[in-house]
Coordinates of C-alpha atoms in Angstrom, one line a residue:
Chain A
M361 CA -41.5 35.9 75.4
N362 CA -39.5 38.9 76.4
P363 CA -40.9 42.0 74.7
E364 CA -37.5 43.6 75.1
S365 CA -36.0 41.1 72.8
A366 CA -32.3 41.4 72.2
Y367 CA -32.7 40.7 68.6
Y368 CA -30.5 43.1 66.6
G369 CA -30.8 42.0 63.0
P370 CA -33.2 43.0 60.1
L371 CA -36.8 41.8 60.2
P372 CA -38.7 40.2 57.4
H373 CA -41.3 42.2 55.6
P374 CA -44.2 39.8 55.1
T375 CA -46.0 40.0 51.7
L376 CA -49.4 38.6 50.6
D377 CA -47.5 35.5 49.3
D378 CA -45.8 34.6 52.6
Q379 CA -47.7 36.3 55.5
E380 CA -49.2 32.9 56.6
F381 CA -45.6 31.6 56.8
W382 CA -44.7 34.4 59.2
E383 CA -47.9 34.0 61.2
G384 CA -46.8 30.4 61.7
T385 CA -43.4 31.4 63.2
K386 CA -45.2 33.1 66.1
H387 CA -46.3 29.5 67.1
H388 CA -42.9 28.1 66.2
E389 CA -44.3 26.3 63.2
L390 CA -42.3 26.2 60.0
R391 CA -45.1 26.1 57.5
L392 CA -44.9 24.7 54.0
L393 CA -47.5 24.5 51.3
R394 CA -49.1 21.4 49.8
C395 CA -50.8 21.8 46.4
K396 CA -54.4 20.8 46.5
G397 CA -54.2 20.0 42.8
C398 CA -51.4 17.5 42.7
G399 CA -50.0 17.2 46.3
A400 CA -46.6 18.7 45.5
V401 CA -44.9 20.4 48.5
R402 CA -43.3 23.8 48.2
A403 CA -42.1 26.6 50.3
F404 CA -44.1 29.9 50.7
G405 CA -43.4 32.7 48.2
D406 CA -44.7 31.3 44.9
P407 CA -48.5 31.4 44.5
M408 CA -48.8 28.9 41.7
C409 CA -47.8 25.2 41.6
A410 CA -45.2 24.8 38.9
E411 CA -46.2 21.1 38.5
C412 CA -50.0 21.5 37.8
H413 CA -50.6 25.3 37.9
A414 CA -53.2 25.1 40.6
M415 CA -53.4 28.1 43.0
E416 CA -55.2 26.2 45.8
T417 CA -53.0 25.1 48.7
E418 CA -53.1 23.9 52.3
S419 CA -50.4 24.7 54.7
F420 CA -48.8 22.3 57.2
A421 CA -46.1 22.4 59.8
A422 CA -42.8 20.9 58.7
S423 CA -40.7 18.6 60.9
G424 CA -38.1 21.3 61.3
R425 CA -35.3 18.9 60.3
G426 CA -33.1 19.0 57.3
T427 CA -29.5 19.0 56.1
V428 CA -27.1 21.6 55.0
W429 CA -27.1 21.8 51.1
T430 CA -24.6 24.6 50.9
W431 CA -23.4 27.5 53.1
T432 CA -21.1 30.5 53.3
S433 CA -19.5 31.8 56.5
T434 CA -19.6 35.5 56.3
Y435 CA -16.7 37.3 57.9
H436 CA -17.1 40.8 56.5
P437 CA -19.9 42.9 58.1
F438 CA -21.5 44.2 54.9
S439 CA -23.4 46.8 57.0
E440 CA -23.1 48.4 60.4
R441 CA -25.9 46.2 61.6
W442 CA -23.7 43.1 61.3
R443 CA -20.6 44.5 62.8
G444 CA -19.5 42.4 65.8
R445 CA -21.9 39.6 64.7
V446 CA -19.5 37.9 62.3
P447 CA -18.7 35.3 61.3
Y448 CA -22.1 33.8 60.7
N449 CA -23.2 30.9 58.6
L450 CA -25.6 31.9 55.8
T451 CA -27.0 28.5 54.8
V452 CA -29.3 26.7 52.3
V453 CA -31.1 24.0 54.3
L454 CA -32.7 21.1 52.4
L455 CA -35.7 20.3 54.5
D456 CA -36.7 16.7 55.0
E457 CA -40.0 17.5 53.2
G458 CA -38.1 18.5 50.1
P459 CA -38.2 22.4 49.8
R460 CA -35.1 24.5 50.4
L461 CA -34.8 27.4 52.8
L462 CA -32.2 30.2 53.0
T463 CA -31.5 30.6 56.6
M464 CA -28.8 30.9 59.2
V465 CA -27.1 28.0 61.1
V466 CA -26.3 29.0 64.7
D467 CA -24.4 27.3 67.5
C468 CA -21.8 26.1 64.9
S469 CA -18.4 27.5 64.1
P470 CA -17.4 27.9 60.4
E471 CA -14.9 25.1 60.8
Q472 CA -17.7 22.7 61.8
M473 CA -20.0 23.5 58.9
R474 CA -20.2 20.9 56.1
V475 CA -22.5 19.9 53.3
G476 CA -24.9 17.2 54.4
M477 CA -24.8 18.0 58.1
P478 CA -28.1 17.3 59.8
V479 CA -29.7 20.4 61.3
E480 CA -32.9 21.2 63.3
L481 CA -34.9 24.4 63.9
A482 CA -33.5 26.9 66.5
W483 CA -36.2 29.6 66.7
E484 CA -35.1 33.1 67.5
D485 CA -37.9 35.1 68.9
A486 CA -37.3 38.5 67.2
T487 CA -40.5 40.3 68.2
P488 CA -43.6 39.2 70.2
D489 CA -45.3 38.5 66.8
L490 CA -42.6 36.9 64.8
S491 CA -39.8 34.4 65.2
L492 CA -37.0 33.6 62.8
P493 CA -36.5 30.0 61.7
K494 CA -32.8 29.6 62.2
F495 CA -31.2 26.2 62.4
R496 CA -28.5 24.5 64.5
P497 CA -26.7 21.2 64.3
L498 CA -29.0 18.3 65.2
R499 CA -28.3 17.5 68.8
Q500 CA -26.9 14.1 69.9
G501 CA -29.7 11.8 71.0
A502 CA -32.4 13.7 69.2
G503 CA -34.4 11.9 66.6
Chain B
M1491 CA -31.6 30.6 12.6
N1492 CA -29.8 33.8 13.3
P1493 CA -30.9 36.7 11.1
I1494 CA -28.7 39.1 13.0
K1495 CA -25.5 37.1 12.2
D1496 CA -22.7 39.4 11.0
Q1497 CA -25.3 42.1 10.0
V1498 CA -24.2 44.5 12.8
A1499 CA -20.8 45.6 14.0
I1500 CA -19.3 47.5 16.9
A1501 CA -17.7 50.5 15.3
G1502 CA -16.6 52.5 18.4
V1503 CA -15.8 52.0 22.1
G1504 CA -15.2 54.5 24.9
Q1505 CA -14.7 54.4 28.6
T1506 CA -13.7 56.6 31.4
P1507 CA -10.8 55.9 33.8
F1508 CA -11.8 53.4 36.4
T1509 CA -11.2 54.9 39.9
R1510 CA -12.3 54.6 43.5
N1511 CA -13.6 58.1 43.8
S1512 CA -14.2 59.9 40.6
G1513 CA -15.9 62.8 42.3
V1514 CA -18.4 63.0 39.5
S1515 CA -21.9 61.5 39.0
A1516 CA -22.8 58.3 37.2
L1517 CA -24.5 60.5 34.6
S1518 CA -21.2 62.3 34.0
L1519 CA -19.4 59.0 33.6
A1520 CA -22.1 57.7 31.2
V1521 CA -22.0 60.8 28.9
M1522 CA -18.2 60.9 28.8
S1523 CA -18.0 57.2 27.8
A1524 CA -20.8 57.7 25.2
R1525 CA -19.0 60.8 23.7
D1526 CA -15.8 58.8 23.4
A1527 CA -17.4 55.8 21.8
I1528 CA -19.0 58.0 19.2
A1529 CA -15.8 59.9 18.5
D1530 CA -13.9 56.6 18.3
A1531 CA -16.1 55.5 15.4
G1532 CA -15.4 58.9 13.7
L1533 CA -19.1 60.0 14.1
T1534 CA -20.9 62.8 15.9
P1535 CA -23.9 62.6 18.2
K1536 CA -26.1 63.7 15.3
D1537 CA -25.3 60.3 13.7
V1538 CA -26.8 58.4 16.6
D1539 CA -30.5 57.5 16.5
G1540 CA -30.6 54.7 19.2
L1541 CA -29.6 54.4 22.8
I1542 CA -29.8 51.5 25.3
L1543 CA -28.5 51.3 28.8
F1544 CA -29.1 49.4 32.0
Y1545 CA -29.2 50.7 35.5
S1546 CA -29.8 49.5 39.0
N1547 CA -29.7 52.5 41.2
E1548 CA -27.7 54.8 38.9
P1549 CA -29.6 57.9 37.9
I1550 CA -28.9 57.5 34.2
S1551 CA -31.5 57.5 31.4
A1552 CA -31.6 57.6 27.6
E1553 CA -33.4 60.9 28.0
R1554 CA -30.6 62.6 30.0
I1555 CA -27.8 61.1 27.9
A1556 CA -29.4 62.3 24.7
A1557 CA -29.9 65.7 26.1
N1558 CA -26.3 66.0 27.3
L1559 CA -24.9 64.8 23.9
G1560 CA -27.3 66.9 21.9
I1561 CA -28.7 64.0 20.0
P1562 CA -31.5 65.6 18.0
E1563 CA -33.6 62.5 17.4
L1564 CA -33.8 59.0 18.9
R1565 CA -35.7 56.5 16.8
W1566 CA -35.3 53.8 19.5
S1567 CA -34.2 53.7 23.1
L1568 CA -34.5 51.5 26.2
N1569 CA -33.7 51.9 29.8
V1570 CA -33.3 48.4 31.2
A1571 CA -33.6 47.9 34.9
G1572 CA -31.1 45.4 36.4
G1573 CA -27.5 44.5 37.0
G1574 CA -24.5 42.9 35.2
N1575 CA -26.4 40.2 33.5
N1576 CA -27.8 42.8 31.1
G1577 CA -24.4 43.8 29.7
G1578 CA -24.2 41.5 26.7
G1579 CA -28.0 41.5 26.6
I1580 CA -28.3 45.2 25.7
V1581 CA -25.8 44.8 22.9
I1582 CA -27.5 41.9 21.2
T1583 CA -30.9 43.7 21.7
A1584 CA -29.5 46.8 20.0
A1585 CA -28.1 44.6 17.2
A1586 CA -31.6 43.1 16.8
A1587 CA -33.1 46.6 16.7
I1588 CA -30.7 47.7 13.9
A1589 CA -31.2 44.4 12.0
A1590 CA -35.0 45.0 12.2
G1591 CA -34.7 48.5 10.9
L1592 CA -35.9 50.3 14.1
C1593 CA -32.8 52.5 14.1
N1594 CA -29.3 52.7 12.4
T1595 CA -26.7 53.6 15.0
V1596 CA -27.0 52.8 18.7
V1597 CA -24.9 53.6 21.7
C1598 CA -25.0 50.9 24.4
L1599 CA -23.7 51.8 27.9
H1600 CA -23.5 51.5 31.6
A1601 CA -22.0 53.7 34.3
I1602 CA -21.5 53.2 38.0
N1603 CA -20.4 55.5 40.8
R1604 CA -20.3 53.9 44.2
R1605 CA -20.2 57.1 46.2
S1606 CA -23.0 58.9 44.4
T1607 CA -25.3 55.9 44.1
G1608 CA -24.4 53.7 47.1
R1609 CA -22.2 50.7 47.5
V1610 CA -22.8 47.2 46.3
V1611 CA -24.2 46.2 49.7
R1612 CA -27.4 47.3 51.2
S1613 CA -27.3 49.9 53.9
D1614 CA -30.4 48.4 55.7
G1615 CA -28.6 45.3 56.8
G1616 CA -30.4 43.1 54.2
S1617 CA -32.2 40.0 55.3
W1618 CA -32.6 38.3 58.7
T1619 CA -30.8 35.4 57.2
G1620 CA -27.6 37.5 57.1
Q1621 CA -27.8 37.8 53.3
T1622 CA -26.8 41.4 52.7
A1623 CA -24.6 41.4 49.5
A1624 CA -24.6 39.7 46.1
V1625 CA -21.2 38.1 46.9
Q1626 CA -22.9 35.7 49.3
G1627 CA -25.1 34.2 46.7
F1628 CA -22.1 33.4 44.5
A1629 CA -20.2 32.0 47.6
L1630 CA -23.1 29.6 48.2
R1631 CA -22.7 28.3 44.7
A1632 CA -18.9 28.1 44.9
Q1633 CA -19.1 26.1 48.2
R1634 CA -21.6 23.7 46.6
H1635 CA -19.3 23.4 43.5
M1636 CA -16.4 22.4 45.8
Y1637 CA -18.5 19.7 47.4
E1638 CA -19.8 18.3 44.1
Y1639 CA -16.6 18.4 42.1
G1640 CA -13.7 18.7 44.5
T1641 CA -12.9 22.2 43.3
R1642 CA -10.2 23.6 45.6
Q1643 CA -9.4 27.0 47.1
E1644 CA -6.2 27.0 45.0
H1645 CA -8.3 26.9 41.8
L1646 CA -10.0 30.1 42.8
G1647 CA -6.7 31.6 43.8
Q1648 CA -5.1 30.7 40.4
I1649 CA -7.8 32.7 38.7
A1650 CA -7.1 35.8 40.9
I1651 CA -3.4 35.4 40.1
S1652 CA -3.7 34.9 36.3
V1653 CA -6.2 37.7 35.8
R1654 CA -4.0 40.0 37.9
K1655 CA -1.0 39.1 35.7
H1656 CA -3.0 40.3 32.8
A1657 CA -3.9 43.5 34.6
S1658 CA -0.2 44.1 35.2
M1659 CA 0.1 44.7 31.4
N1660 CA -2.7 47.2 31.4
P1661 CA -1.7 50.7 32.5
L1662 CA -5.3 51.6 33.0
A1663 CA -6.1 48.8 35.4
M1664 CA -6.9 49.7 39.0
M1665 CA -5.0 46.8 40.5
R1666 CA -1.7 46.0 38.8
D1667 CA 0.6 44.5 41.4
P1668 CA 1.1 40.8 40.8
I1669 CA -0.1 38.5 43.6
T1670 CA 1.2 35.1 44.8
M1671 CA -0.7 32.1 46.0
E1672 CA 0.6 32.8 49.5
E1673 CA -0.7 36.4 49.3
Y1674 CA -4.0 35.0 48.0
H1675 CA -4.4 32.7 51.0
N1676 CA -3.4 35.4 53.4
S1677 CA -5.9 37.9 52.1
R1678 CA -8.8 38.3 54.5
W1679 CA -11.9 36.3 54.3
I1680 CA -15.0 38.0 52.9
T1681 CA -17.4 35.2 52.9
S1682 CA -16.2 31.6 52.6
P1683 CA -14.9 30.3 50.2
F1684 CA -14.1 33.8 49.0
H1685 CA -11.1 35.8 50.1
L1686 CA -10.7 39.5 49.3
F1687 CA -8.8 38.6 46.1
D1688 CA -11.7 36.5 44.9
C1689 CA -13.8 39.7 44.6
C1690 CA -13.8 42.3 41.9
V1691 CA -12.8 45.9 42.6
E1692 CA -15.6 48.3 43.4
S1693 CA -15.1 51.2 41.0
D1694 CA -16.4 54.3 39.4
G1695 CA -16.5 54.2 35.7
G1696 CA -18.5 54.4 32.5
A1697 CA -18.1 52.2 29.4
A1698 CA -19.9 52.4 26.0
C1699 CA -19.9 50.9 22.6
L1700 CA -21.4 52.1 19.4
L1701 CA -23.2 49.7 17.0
T1702 CA -24.2 50.2 13.4
S1703 CA -24.8 48.0 10.3
A1704 CA -21.8 46.1 9.3
E1705 CA -22.1 47.6 5.8
R1706 CA -21.9 51.1 7.2
A1707 CA -19.2 50.2 9.7
R1708 CA -16.9 49.2 6.9
D1709 CA -16.7 52.9 5.9
L1710 CA -16.0 54.2 9.4
R1711 CA -12.8 55.0 11.1
Q1712 CA -12.1 51.7 12.9
A1713 CA -12.0 48.1 11.7
P1714 CA -15.5 46.7 12.4
V1715 CA -16.0 44.0 15.0
H1716 CA -18.9 41.9 13.9
I1717 CA -21.6 40.6 16.2
V1718 CA -21.9 37.0 15.3
A1719 CA -24.5 35.9 17.9
G1720 CA -25.8 36.7 21.3
V1721 CA -28.3 35.7 24.0
A1722 CA -30.1 38.2 26.2
N1723 CA -31.1 37.2 29.7
A1724 CA -31.7 33.5 29.0
R1725 CA -32.5 30.9 31.6
G1726 CA -32.5 27.2 31.7
P1727 CA -32.8 24.1 33.9
E1728 CA -29.5 24.7 35.7
T1729 CA -30.4 28.3 36.6
T1730 CA -34.1 28.1 37.6
D1731 CA -33.5 28.7 41.2
S1732 CA -30.4 30.2 43.0
L1733 CA -30.8 27.8 45.9
R1734 CA -30.7 24.7 43.7
H1735 CA -27.6 24.9 41.4
S1736 CA -23.9 25.6 41.3
A1737 CA -23.9 26.6 37.7
I1738 CA -23.7 30.3 36.6
A1739 CA -25.1 29.9 33.0
S1740 CA -27.5 27.1 31.9
S1741 CA -26.2 24.7 29.3
T1742 CA -29.4 25.4 27.3
S1743 CA -28.5 29.1 27.2
T1744 CA -24.9 28.6 26.1
Q1745 CA -25.9 25.9 23.5
L1746 CA -28.3 28.5 22.1
L1747 CA -25.4 30.9 21.7
W1748 CA -23.2 28.4 20.0
D1749 CA -26.0 27.2 17.7
R1750 CA -26.7 30.8 16.6
A1751 CA -23.1 31.5 16.2
G1752 CA -22.3 28.5 14.0
V1753 CA -19.0 28.2 15.8
G1754 CA -18.1 26.6 19.2
P1755 CA -15.9 27.1 22.2
R1756 CA -12.9 25.6 20.3
D1757 CA -13.1 28.4 17.8
M1758 CA -12.7 31.2 20.4
D1759 CA -9.3 32.9 20.5
F1760 CA -10.1 34.4 23.9
A1761 CA -12.9 34.8 26.4
Q1762 CA -13.8 37.8 28.6
F1763 CA -15.9 36.1 31.3
Y1764 CA -18.1 38.0 33.7
D1765 CA -15.7 37.9 36.7
C1766 CA -17.5 39.6 39.6
F1767 CA -15.8 36.8 41.5
T1768 CA -13.2 34.2 40.7
F1769 CA -15.7 31.5 40.9
T1770 CA -18.0 32.9 38.2
L1771 CA -15.1 32.6 35.7
L1772 CA -14.4 29.1 36.8
A1773 CA -18.0 27.9 36.5
Q1774 CA -18.5 29.6 33.1
L1775 CA -15.5 27.6 31.7
E1776 CA -17.8 24.6 32.3
D1777 CA -21.1 26.3 31.4
Y1778 CA -19.8 27.4 28.0
G1779 CA -18.3 24.0 27.2
F1780 CA -14.6 24.9 27.4
C1781 CA -14.2 21.9 29.7
A1782 CA -16.6 19.3 31.1
R1783 CA -18.8 19.9 34.1
G1784 CA -16.7 19.8 37.3
E1785 CA -13.4 20.2 35.3
G1786 CA -13.1 24.0 35.8
G1787 CA -10.7 23.6 38.6
P1788 CA -8.2 21.3 36.8
F1789 CA -8.6 23.5 33.7
V1790 CA -7.2 26.6 35.5
E1791 CA -4.5 24.7 37.4
G1792 CA -1.1 26.4 37.0
G1793 CA -2.7 29.1 34.9
H1794 CA -1.1 28.1 31.6
R1795 CA -4.3 27.5 29.7
I1796 CA -6.0 30.7 30.8
E1797 CA -3.2 33.2 30.5
L1798 CA -2.0 35.1 27.4
G1799 CA -0.2 32.7 25.2
G1800 CA -2.4 29.8 26.5
E1801 CA -5.1 27.9 24.7
L1802 CA -7.9 30.2 26.0
P1803 CA -6.6 33.6 27.4
V1804 CA -9.3 35.0 29.7
N1805 CA -10.0 38.5 30.9
T1806 CA -7.0 40.0 29.1
S1807 CA -7.4 43.5 30.5
G1808 CA -7.4 42.2 34.1
G1809 CA -11.2 41.9 34.0
Q1810 CA -13.5 43.1 36.7
L1811 CA -11.3 41.4 39.3
S1812 CA -8.4 43.8 38.6
E1813 CA -9.1 46.4 35.8
G1814 CA -12.4 47.8 37.0
Y1815 CA -16.1 46.9 37.4
V1816 CA -18.5 48.4 34.9
R1817 CA -20.7 45.3 34.7
T1818 CA -19.6 43.7 31.4
M1819 CA -19.2 46.9 29.4
G1820 CA -15.5 47.1 30.1
L1821 CA -15.1 43.4 29.0
I1822 CA -16.9 44.1 25.7
N1823 CA -14.5 47.0 25.0
E1824 CA -11.5 44.8 25.7
A1825 CA -12.8 42.2 23.3
V1826 CA -13.2 44.8 20.6
R1827 CA -9.7 46.1 21.1
Q1828 CA -8.3 42.6 21.0
L1829 CA -10.2 41.9 17.7
R1830 CA -9.0 45.1 16.2
H1831 CA -5.4 43.9 17.2
E1832 CA -4.9 47.2 19.0
Y1833 CA -2.2 45.7 21.2
A1834 CA -0.3 44.2 18.3
G1835 CA 3.4 44.0 19.1
T1836 CA 2.8 43.8 22.8
P1837 CA 2.4 40.8 25.1
R1838 CA -1.2 41.8 25.8
Q1839 CA -2.3 41.0 22.2
V1840 CA -4.0 37.6 21.7
A1841 CA -2.1 36.4 18.6
N1842 CA -4.3 36.2 15.4
A1843 CA -7.4 37.0 17.4
N1844 CA -10.4 36.4 15.1
F1845 CA -13.2 35.2 17.4
G1846 CA -14.0 36.2 21.0
L1847 CA -16.6 35.4 23.7
V1848 CA -17.9 38.0 26.2
T1849 CA -20.3 36.9 28.9
S1850 CA -22.5 38.5 31.5
A1851 CA -23.7 36.9 34.7
P1852 CA -25.2 35.7 36.9
S1853 CA -28.3 33.9 35.7
P1854 CA -30.1 35.0 33.7
T1855 CA -27.3 34.8 31.1
S1856 CA -26.3 37.2 28.4
A1857 CA -23.4 36.6 26.1
L1858 CA -21.9 37.7 22.8
V1859 CA -19.7 36.0 20.2
L1860 CA -17.7 38.6 18.3
R1861 CA -15.6 38.3 15.1
R1862 CA -13.0 40.5 13.6

């Protein structure tokens, strides 16, 4: 990885509830949680299982595939940091494993975006220790 | 069961002009609006013993407001952290405090100044996902609503046009020039499916209302506007998770409101919906039961139902889209003036206005049913 990464955008601020998720990104793993109490799968961020109230979990790497649940193509740069970087597609991806992820769909014009479009991970290596789980349209022949 | 019902009334309203650059602090705007609400009721600050406000990054507090107004004693006060969803919530909470005997006369307020307290958007660039402003969260829901129900761009545009038409009757509104559908479509994209005209104005302003017991309000200067029912920051199955739903208010929260009020959507003579964006108004028509889920678009088509003279006039001052954005508190004041029949003899008056709805969004949901 190039330590002089050209990444321009904001970085995440890992917390005690999602630091293991961000550690996974370093290895290009999109980690999810499986509840040890009832097996329910959820995204990182919430420490308790809403189904059975257990706190114990195991993490696993998701397939990295999903579909667009909804999106918005942002044209107005709401801060200087995004000037010259618009439009971009802020997107809710419904992962094949069930949980949703707020992310960005890249390599796709606003005109091409649609609900239900299959997408796959397109990692952006932001720093040597952290990559961003962006998505792109599922490539032809993949699968 | 609703022990607050009709026990408390709004006896005074006050607000500053809504501007783009007031040149004064949010605290100044807050104390001016509070002073005017107290005077409107025919009272003085010495008659006030309760104060509640909400703030996000505005440096306003019950302590500073009481000090500026010279209120000698506060028996009850609350500074509530958060945004627009608190607007109706602080009013019903104040009504509950009065009904419970914690205090007698309460000023409820909010004030906002974009230059002294920062713009709506974050200066740090927000999240790596590109999410930097609240508008994007609403756009995500709007896009999903379009997919699920066939809601069209023109439906959002009609709301911008109809609400602006109302603003054209309001000399105090910031945006008064009528807009056409062509101008709507040609206004620049902010974040799809929202054009510029789908977004409320960013403004400086303060707005306040004064509550006291209905019994006492009858002896004051203005015709009392009774608080029939309210919900404060309620959540339900359709609003558990912002990534999961296209609704703005949960049907459980709105049903709670109607059950407490003992009246329903058909009894409302008007509605002042939280309209930070056109879509929030459209979705709440469904959420509050004025039409079926997914029928918000067809309901607003042509504008005849939602404009003054229609079956449900909405946002009769021009709302937050066109009058000014003080996070619900301006909408409450407009509802009060309509129920006092202050615009009688002008096209802005809702004929025979007896019941009105005011909402605050997004989830969680606050709302008020008011009665003349």
